[in-house]
Amino acid sequence: MIEARDLVKEYRTTERREGLRGAVVDLVAPRRRVRRAIDGIDFAIAAGETVGYIGANGAGKSTTIKILTGILRATSGTVRVDGLDPLRDRSRYVYRIGVVFGQRTQLWWDIAVIEAFRLLARMYGVPDPELRRRIEEFDEVLDLAPLLHTPVRKLSLGQRMRCDLAASLLHRPRIVFLDEPTIGLDVDVKERVRQFVRRVNREHGTTVMLTTHDLRDVEELCDRVLLIDRGKVLFDGPLRDFRRRYARERRVVLDLARAEDQAAAVAGLEGLPVSVECPSAGRLVLRFDPEAVRPADVVARALQGPPLQDLAVQEADLSDVVRDVYRAQGRA
Ligand SMILES: Nc1ncnc2c1ncn2[C@@H]1O[C@H](COP(=O)(O)OP(=O)(O)O)[C@@H](O)[C@H]1O
Ligand SMILES: [Mg+2]
């Protein structure tokens, strides 16, 4: 359904020199730089899959989505989505896909949400009764009814995202690209967004490619993970393999009541299969595999030591995972 072959994208930028003199030199001899944002990416996604396209900031996720949606031209390589070339077959292509960019809205700023939906429906040739039916269906999860008569510019980020998601799926595209759809959202809106995406995938077989740097999105939505870093694919496989290999780390952060207890606290943890780091005075970060030692045992042991001010159990985040992958590949 989605196929990328040896995809490369280079951005050409001009670096500015400082000061007036620099500005003059810039005019005469501009200093150009080439940045390779996508560095030879290959993948194929089948119809009906939900794929998490994940990676740290700057990894190249949005660039890939822009190429796949026909917003940007790749420097080299090929892309086919649903049998079409996103750039060459543009007019047919837009009917097949839906797109949401978490960072900005696709809707018109000054008109009410329902008017935007009506305009989109007309553009895509969705008849009125069908439009009503679809809005009702989306409303069940996204709770759109209270928002329909509000101008887009008056919506909060979470409200806007709910409307943007609905808008991107009004024409029932076969594929939807979601670029950071949960960024900046409250936990309950995130949950609603996830529920909605899951439902669209299950009920209509819509293929979903979603970028995020929130591992929870991936855990809750995706069958498959494509992890990218610095424009290259680091991991491509089922979610369970990804979890087994990389996201197994758990972390307990201890803040001691007295910084001078640090050595005693470290000594108290000896014998557990736990790595201990002291990033700052009075703080201990314990890392371990929750399948090798129970988090409850680690916490119990920590509580037997010197008095604590605070204790937190954390799951690995994406930067930990990326570090682990490099380490496993001997490229750290
Ligand atoms: N329009 C642009 N011009 C120059 N460099 C860009 C542009 N857009 C993105 N980049 C650079 O390309 C790299 C990948 O960016 P992006 O695809 O936005 O990453 P992500 O979405 O994973 O955060 C980054 O280093 C970014 O600074
Ligand atoms: Mg991005």
CSV table of N, CA, C and O in Angstrom, one decimal, residues 7-11 63 66-68 70-77 79 85 87-88:
chain,number,residue,atom,x,y,z
A,7,LEU,N,14.9,6.0,-0.5
A,7,LEU,CA,14.5,7.4,-0.4
A,7,LEU,C,15.6,8.3,0.2
A,7,LEU,O,16.1,8.0,1.3
A,8,VAL,N,15.9,9.4,-0.5
A,8,VAL,CA,16.8,10.4,0.0
A,8,VAL,C,16.2,11.8,-0.1
A,8,VAL,O,15.6,12.1,-1.1
A,9,LYS,N,16.4,12.6,0.9
A,9,LYS,CA,16.0,14.0,0.8
A,9,LYS,C,17.1,14.8,1.4
A,9,LYS,O,17.5,14.7,2.6
A,10,GLU,N,17.6,15.7,0.6
A,10,GLU,CA,18.6,16.7,1.1
A,10,GLU,C,17.9,18.1,1.0
A,10,GLU,O,17.2,18.4,0.1
A,11,TYR,N,18.1,18.8,2.1
A,11,TYR,CA,17.7,20.2,2.2
A,11,TYR,C,18.9,21.1,1.9
A,11,TYR,O,20.0,20.9,2.4
A,63,THR,N,9.7,14.9,7.3
A,63,THR,CA,10.2,14.9,5.9
A,63,THR,C,9.6,13.7,5.1
A,63,THR,O,9.1,13.9,4.0
A,66,LYS,N,6.0,14.2,4.4
A,66,LYS,CA,5.7,15.2,3.4
A,66,LYS,C,6.0,14.6,2.0
A,66,LYS,O,5.4,15.0,1.0
A,67,ILE,N,7.0,13.8,1.9
A,67,ILE,CA,7.3,13.1,0.6
A,67,ILE,C,6.2,12.2,0.2
A,67,ILE,O,5.7,12.2,-0.9
A,68,LEU,N,5.7,11.4,1.2
A,68,LEU,CA,4.7,10.4,1.0
A,68,LEU,C,3.3,11.1,0.6
A,68,LEU,O,2.5,10.5,-0.1
A,70,GLY,N,3.1,13.9,-1.0
A,70,GLY,CA,3.3,14.7,-2.2
A,70,GLY,C,3.5,16.2,-1.9
A,70,GLY,O,3.3,17.0,-2.8
A,71,ILE,N,3.8,16.6,-0.7
A,71,ILE,CA,4.1,18.0,-0.4
A,71,ILE,C,5.5,18.3,-0.8
A,71,ILE,O,5.8,19.4,-1.2
A,72,LEU,N,6.4,17.4,-0.6
A,72,LEU,CA,7.8,17.6,-1.0
A,72,LEU,C,8.3,16.6,-2.0
A,72,LEU,O,7.7,15.5,-2.1
A,73,ARG,N,9.3,17.0,-2.8
A,73,ARG,CA,9.8,16.1,-3.8
A,73,ARG,C,11.1,15.5,-3.2
A,73,ARG,O,11.9,16.2,-2.6
A,74,ALA,N,11.3,14.1,-3.3
A,74,ALA,CA,12.5,13.5,-2.8
A,74,ALA,C,13.7,13.9,-3.7
A,74,ALA,O,13.5,14.1,-4.9
A,75,THR,N,14.9,13.9,-3.1
A,75,THR,CA,16.1,14.2,-3.9
A,75,THR,C,16.3,13.0,-4.8
A,75,THR,O,16.7,13.1,-6.0
A,76,SER,N,16.2,11.8,-4.3
A,76,SER,CA,16.2,10.6,-5.1
A,76,SER,C,15.4,9.5,-4.4
A,76,SER,O,15.0,9.6,-3.3
A,77,GLY,N,15.2,8.4,-5.2
A,77,GLY,CA,14.4,7.3,-4.7
A,77,GLY,C,13.0,7.4,-5.2
A,77,GLY,O,12.6,8.3,-5.8
A,79,VAL,N,8.7,6.6,-4.5
A,79,VAL,CA,7.6,6.4,-3.6
A,79,VAL,C,6.3,6.0,-4.4
A,79,VAL,O,6.0,6.6,-5.4
A,85,ASP,N,1.9,7.6,-7.8
A,85,ASP,CA,3.0,8.5,-7.5
A,85,ASP,C,2.4,9.8,-6.9
A,85,ASP,O,1.7,10.5,-7.6
A,87,LEU,N,3.3,12.7,-6.5
A,87,LEU,CA,3.5,14.0,-7.2
A,87,LEU,C,2.8,14.0,-8.6
A,87,LEU,O,2.1,14.8,-9.0
A,88,ARG,N,3.2,12.9,-9.3
A,88,ARG,CA,2.7,12.8,-10.7
A,88,ARG,C,1.2,12.6,-10.8
A,88,ARG,O,0.5,13.2,-11.7
